[in-house]
Amino acid sequence: MNVNIDKSWKKYLEDEFGKDYFGKLTKFVRDEYKKGPTYPPPANIFRAFDYCPFEKVKVVILGQDPYHGPGQANGLCFAVNDGVQLPPSLVNIYKEIESDLGVKIPRDRGTLENWAKQGVLLLNATLTVKASMAGSHQKKGWEEFTDAAIKSLSENREGLVFMLWGKYAQNKGEVIDGFKHLILKAPHPSPLSAHAGFFGCKHFSESNRYLEKQGKVPVRWKEV
């Protein structure tokens, strides 16, 4: 199956495209787009991979599934399109960065494209969702595909940072080799859990210190 994804990732994920689950997933997703509003736009389904080639990944942030409101999802986890009000979780991420790094982030931009271009893979476990139906495309095959992507990074790269926020992301991170990479865990930045340990986790400064020790350029987190 020919999948329109960045060529650097094809080398590691091509076997997945030929598996039965991926064929069934593809049919399911195509049918969902035909039936009615589904997010993100089809061209943005693999946007996280397209913005962040395999060999350029430095940091991985795992989300659950895309935002399910009109115009929100843009293919990068936790991000929203220009002109869209920032979701509470993203606001809390900004607050932690500001507290951790002593910087100010404007609240009028949430695309997170600049993070992706610097090597931050903003990957949702599920890459599509039905409008107004959170979690509607879970357990259809996307999780197997994104597990393969995470595992390929863990096995074929060294010295990456994986930020796992919340139990869902932490469970998904079980395929990551903690001896080769830095795994940072904290509660989810949602208003329901941010005060239970996400605020004050200092993941952003910790990740940059680690990257510098690896001889890599740290991420300019204030540039969203």
GROMACS .gro file of C-alpha atoms in nm:
model
  224
    1MET     CA    1   0.000   0.000   0.000
    2ASN     CA    2   0.136   0.342  -0.096
    3VAL     CA    3   0.100   0.577   0.199
    4ASN     CA    4   0.181   0.946   0.162
    5ILE     CA    5   0.420   0.986   0.455
    6ASP     CA    6   0.767   1.140   0.479
    7LYS     CA    7   1.014   0.911   0.302
    8SER     CA    8   1.250   0.895   0.602
    9TRP     CA    9   0.974   0.720   0.799
   10LYS     CA   10   0.878   0.484   0.517
   11LYS     CA   11   1.203   0.293   0.565
   12TYR     CA   12   1.097   0.200   0.920
   13LEU     CA   13   0.719   0.174   0.882
   14GLU     CA   14   0.675   0.023   0.537
   15ASP     CA   15   0.611  -0.325   0.678
   16GLU     CA   16   0.314  -0.186   0.872
   17PHE     CA   17   0.147  -0.066   0.552
   18GLY     CA   18   0.124  -0.421   0.422
   19LYS     CA   19  -0.032  -0.572   0.734
   20ASP     CA   20  -0.398  -0.672   0.753
   21TYR     CA   21  -0.476  -0.432   1.037
   22PHE     CA   22  -0.352  -0.134   0.835
   23GLY     CA   23  -0.565  -0.229   0.534
   24LYS     CA   24  -0.874  -0.249   0.757
   25LEU     CA   25  -0.778   0.079   0.926
   26THR     CA   26  -0.741   0.255   0.591
   27LYS     CA   27  -1.085   0.142   0.476
   28PHE     CA   28  -1.242   0.246   0.806
   29VAL     CA   29  -1.087   0.594   0.796
   30ARG     CA   30  -1.183   0.653   0.432
   31ASP     CA   31  -1.542   0.553   0.507
   32GLU     CA   32  -1.552   0.788   0.807
   33TYR     CA   33  -1.442   1.086   0.598
   34LYS     CA   34  -1.710   1.002   0.340
   35LYS     CA   35  -1.983   0.982   0.606
   36GLY     CA   36  -1.922   1.323   0.760
   37PRO     CA   37  -1.680   1.562   0.932
   38THR     CA   38  -1.367   1.385   1.051
   39TYR     CA   39  -1.048   1.545   1.176
   40PRO     CA   40  -0.781   1.644   1.096
   41PRO     CA   41  -0.810   1.715   0.720
   42PRO     CA   42  -0.687   1.410   0.527
   43ALA     CA   43  -0.370   1.588   0.413
   44ASN     CA   44  -0.272   1.638   0.779
   45ILE     CA   45  -0.316   1.283   0.909
   46PHE     CA   46   0.060   1.211   0.894
   47ARG     CA   47   0.167   1.571   0.950
   48ALA     CA   48   0.362   1.494   1.267
   49PHE     CA   49   0.587   1.263   1.064
   50ASP     CA   50   0.612   1.503   0.769
   51TYR     CA   51   0.727   1.793   0.987
   52CYS     CA   52   0.975   1.582   1.180
   53PRO     CA   53   1.183   1.339   0.969
   54PHE     CA   54   1.303   1.025   1.144
   55GLU     CA   55   1.668   1.123   1.181
   56LYS     CA   56   1.583   1.473   1.305
   57VAL     CA   57   1.366   1.365   1.599
   58LYS     CA   58   1.505   1.484   1.934
   59VAL     CA   59   1.197   1.487   2.158
   60VAL     CA   60   0.872   1.288   2.143
   61ILE     CA   61   0.553   1.415   2.308
   62LEU     CA   62   0.266   1.165   2.307
   63GLY     CA   63  -0.098   1.267   2.291
   64GLN     CA   64  -0.411   1.052   2.282
   65ASP     CA   65  -0.627   1.154   1.987
   66PRO     CA   66  -0.692   1.471   1.781
   67TYR     CA   67  -0.921   1.749   1.900
   68HIS     CA   68  -1.273   1.679   1.774
   69GLY     CA   69  -1.405   2.036   1.735
   70PRO     CA   70  -1.431   2.226   1.402
   71GLY     CA   71  -1.101   2.371   1.285
   72GLN     CA   72  -0.901   2.258   1.587
   73ALA     CA   73  -0.696   1.953   1.489
   74ASN     CA   74  -0.394   2.018   1.269
   75GLY     CA   75  -0.214   1.682   1.285
   76LEU     CA   76   0.020   1.771   1.575
   77CYS     CA   77  -0.075   1.659   1.926
   78PHE     CA   78  -0.190   1.932   2.168
   79ALA     CA   79  -0.172   2.188   1.883
   80VAL     CA   80  -0.449   2.392   1.720
   81ASN     CA   81  -0.476   2.597   1.402
   82ASP     CA   82  -0.421   2.971   1.400
   83GLY     CA   83  -0.724   3.165   1.511
   84VAL     CA   84  -0.851   2.884   1.735
   85GLN     CA   85  -0.879   2.942   2.109
   86LEU     CA   86  -0.611   2.753   2.296
   87PRO     CA   87  -0.744   2.439   2.469
   88PRO     CA   88  -0.692   2.419   2.848
   89SER     CA   89  -0.422   2.151   2.823
   90LEU     CA   90  -0.214   2.362   2.587
   91VAL     CA   91  -0.257   2.666   2.811
   92ASN     CA   92  -0.123   2.458   3.100
   93ILE     CA   93   0.172   2.340   2.890
   94TYR     CA   94   0.256   2.704   2.821
   95LYS     CA   95   0.226   2.788   3.191
   96GLU     CA   96   0.472   2.514   3.283
   97ILE     CA   97   0.720   2.627   3.017
   98GLU     CA   98   0.697   2.985   3.143
   99SER     CA   99   0.750   2.877   3.503
  100ASP     CA  100   1.028   2.632   3.415
  101LEU     CA  101   1.226   2.847   3.172
  102GLY     CA  102   1.132   3.200   3.277
  103VAL     CA  103   0.994   3.292   2.935
  104LYS     CA  104   0.663   3.433   2.814
  105ILE     CA  105   0.461   3.264   2.542
  106PRO     CA  106   0.191   3.461   2.354
  107ARG     CA  107  -0.155   3.311   2.391
  108ASP     CA  108  -0.252   3.387   2.030
  109ARG     CA  109  -0.063   3.101   1.866
  110GLY     CA  110  -0.091   2.728   1.921
  111THR     CA  111   0.016   2.560   1.598
  112LEU     CA  112   0.340   2.427   1.760
  113GLU     CA  113   0.490   2.409   1.411
  114ASN     CA  114   0.816   2.559   1.534
  115TRP     CA  115   0.856   2.279   1.786
  116ALA     CA  116   0.801   2.019   1.515
  117LYS     CA  117   1.052   2.185   1.284
  118GLN     CA  118   1.312   2.170   1.564
  119GLY     CA  119   1.275   1.795   1.603
  120VAL     CA  120   0.983   1.756   1.844
  121LEU     CA  121   0.759   1.472   1.725
  122LEU     CA  122   0.408   1.569   1.837
  123LEU     CA  123   0.241   1.231   1.798
  124ASN     CA  124  -0.112   1.133   1.886
  125ALA     CA  125  -0.172   0.763   1.953
  126THR     CA  126  -0.480   0.783   1.729
  127LEU     CA  127  -0.439   0.997   1.418
  128THR     CA  128  -0.803   1.064   1.330
  129VAL     CA  129  -1.133   1.128   1.508
  130LYS     CA  130  -1.501   1.176   1.422
  131ALA     CA  131  -1.638   1.526   1.476
  132SER     CA  132  -1.771   1.580   1.829
  133MET     CA  133  -1.690   1.221   1.927
  134ALA     CA  134  -1.375   1.203   2.138
  135GLY     CA  135  -1.199   0.868   2.114
  136SER     CA  136  -1.421   0.750   1.829
  137HIS     CA  137  -1.129   0.612   1.625
  138GLN     CA  138  -0.952   0.437   1.909
  139LYS     CA  139  -0.893   0.062   1.886
  140LYS     CA  140  -0.927   0.064   1.507
  141GLY     CA  141  -0.558   0.008   1.437
  142TRP     CA  142  -0.395   0.346   1.483
  143GLU     CA  143  -0.248   0.246   1.819
  144GLU     CA  144  -0.065  -0.047   1.661
  145PHE     CA  145   0.076   0.182   1.394
  146THR     CA  146   0.194   0.451   1.634
  147ASP     CA  147   0.341   0.186   1.866
  148ALA     CA  148   0.550   0.072   1.568
  149ALA     CA  149   0.666   0.430   1.511
  150ILE     CA  150   0.769   0.473   1.875
  151LYS     CA  151   0.940   0.136   1.884
  152SER     CA  152   1.134   0.214   1.566
  153LEU     CA  153   1.267   0.533   1.726
  154SER     CA  154   1.357   0.351   2.046
  155GLU     CA  155   1.545   0.078   1.862
  156ASN     CA  156   1.715   0.277   1.586
  157ARG     CA  157   1.800   0.605   1.757
  158GLU     CA  158   1.983   0.695   2.078
  159GLY     CA  159   1.961   0.981   2.324
  160LEU     CA  160   1.602   1.090   2.259
  161VAL     CA  161   1.366   1.246   2.512
  162PHE     CA  162   1.019   1.097   2.555
  163MET     CA  163   0.767   1.309   2.747
  164LEU     CA  164   0.487   1.087   2.875
  165TRP     CA  165   0.207   1.284   3.038
  166GLY     CA  166  -0.073   1.085   3.196
  167LYS     CA  167  -0.133   0.714   3.239
  168TYR     CA  168  -0.235   0.659   2.877
  169ALA     CA  169   0.092   0.794   2.738
  170GLN     CA  170   0.293   0.616   3.006
  171ASN     CA  171   0.137   0.280   2.920
  172LYS     CA  172   0.208   0.343   2.553
  173GLY     CA  173   0.568   0.421   2.641
  174GLU     CA  174   0.633   0.064   2.759
  175VAL     CA  175   0.800  -0.008   2.421
  176ILE     CA  176   1.071   0.257   2.488
  177ASP     CA  177   1.419   0.153   2.602
  178GLY     CA  178   1.491   0.360   2.912
  179PHE     CA  179   1.862   0.272   2.899
  180LYS     CA  180   1.907   0.440   2.560
  181HIS     CA  181   1.670   0.735   2.606
  182LEU     CA  182   1.543   0.980   2.867
  183ILE     CA  183   1.185   0.905   2.972
  184LEU     CA  184   1.007   1.187   3.155
  185LYS     CA  185   0.675   1.109   3.324
  186ALA     CA  186   0.416   1.342   3.476
  187PRO     CA  187   0.038   1.372   3.511
  188HIS     CA  188  -0.153   1.493   3.208
  189PRO     CA  189  -0.166   1.875   3.159
  190SER     CA  190  -0.547   1.867   3.162
  191PRO     CA  191  -0.707   2.095   3.425
  192LEU     CA  192  -0.823   1.774   3.597
  193SER     CA  193  -0.468   1.661   3.673
  194ALA     CA  194  -0.218   1.941   3.604
  195HIS     CA  195  -0.203   2.041   3.971
  196ALA     CA  196  -0.123   1.681   4.069
  197GLY     CA  197   0.232   1.706   3.940
  198PHE     CA  198   0.240   1.838   3.585
  199PHE     CA  199   0.295   2.189   3.716
  200GLY     CA  200   0.648   2.191   3.850
  201CYS     CA  201   0.765   1.884   3.656
  202LYS     CA  202   1.030   2.095   3.479
  203HIS     CA  203   1.039   1.861   3.183
  204PHE     CA  204   1.135   2.135   2.941
  205SER     CA  205   1.454   2.242   3.116
  206GLU     CA  206   1.540   1.880   3.196
  207SER     CA  207   1.500   1.775   2.833
  208ASN     CA  208   1.725   2.057   2.713
  209ARG     CA  209   1.997   1.972   2.963
  210TYR     CA  210   1.987   1.612   2.844
  211LEU     CA  211   2.000   1.713   2.476
  212GLU     CA  212   2.299   1.936   2.541
  213LYS     CA  213   2.480   1.647   2.712
  214GLN     CA  214   2.412   1.444   2.397
  215GLY     CA  215   2.572   1.718   2.186
  216LYS     CA  216   2.237   1.822   2.040
  217VAL     CA  217   2.088   2.168   2.002
  218PRO     CA  218   1.827   2.231   2.276
  219VAL     CA  219   1.467   2.310   2.181
  220ARG     CA  220   1.356   2.673   2.180
  221TRP     CA  221   1.030   2.601   2.361
  222LYS     CA  222   0.904   2.960   2.360
  223GLU     CA  223   0.888   2.952   1.980
  224VAL     CA  224   0.551   2.785   1.923
   0.00000   0.00000   0.00000
